[in-house]
Amino acid sequence: MQKLKVGDTIQVISGSERSEKTPATKRGKVLKVDREAGRVTVEGLRLVKRHMRKTPQSPEGGIIEKPGTIALSNVQVVCAKCDKPTRVGIRKEGESSKRFCKQCDALID
């Protein structure tokens, strides 16, 4: 079972996207996880600019901002109960595996 999934709320804990003053501002939902590269795409974080040429397929050209990728080691899952970035554990419950918060022991999914 994977500890980070699409749709999780994460917080950036290190790197250029980390915020010193208000850490809660650098939170977002996971859009895509690339396990091979060890990167994650987060909604609204690490925006990169892409210069697009006008073509018949895309008549609007210009500069488009889209979310870039962040290393998996630089993010942590935010627990919904304690509202803090936390490590994730995996616990077997019957036939299924459940993820839980290591700080408050609440189930994540």
C-alpha angles and dihedrals in degrees: 000000000000123000096213122050139175110276096030118131110237137182126214109239101178142011133053094315093058114111118216099194104042112013093184090070092068095065129113147148121275112248100177138003121207106195096181094055094034092234136128131202113221127194112252097359130108095008113198127195121235120193109218125195121220110259135165089256093051110025092182112077129176138090115330123192117213134165116271128205131276126200115260091232091061097060136066132194115253114228113230093214103047095024093223133118107260146172115258126230129193122226128185114231109181108304096342134071120230129197118226139184113257092211104049100013093234121148114253097198 
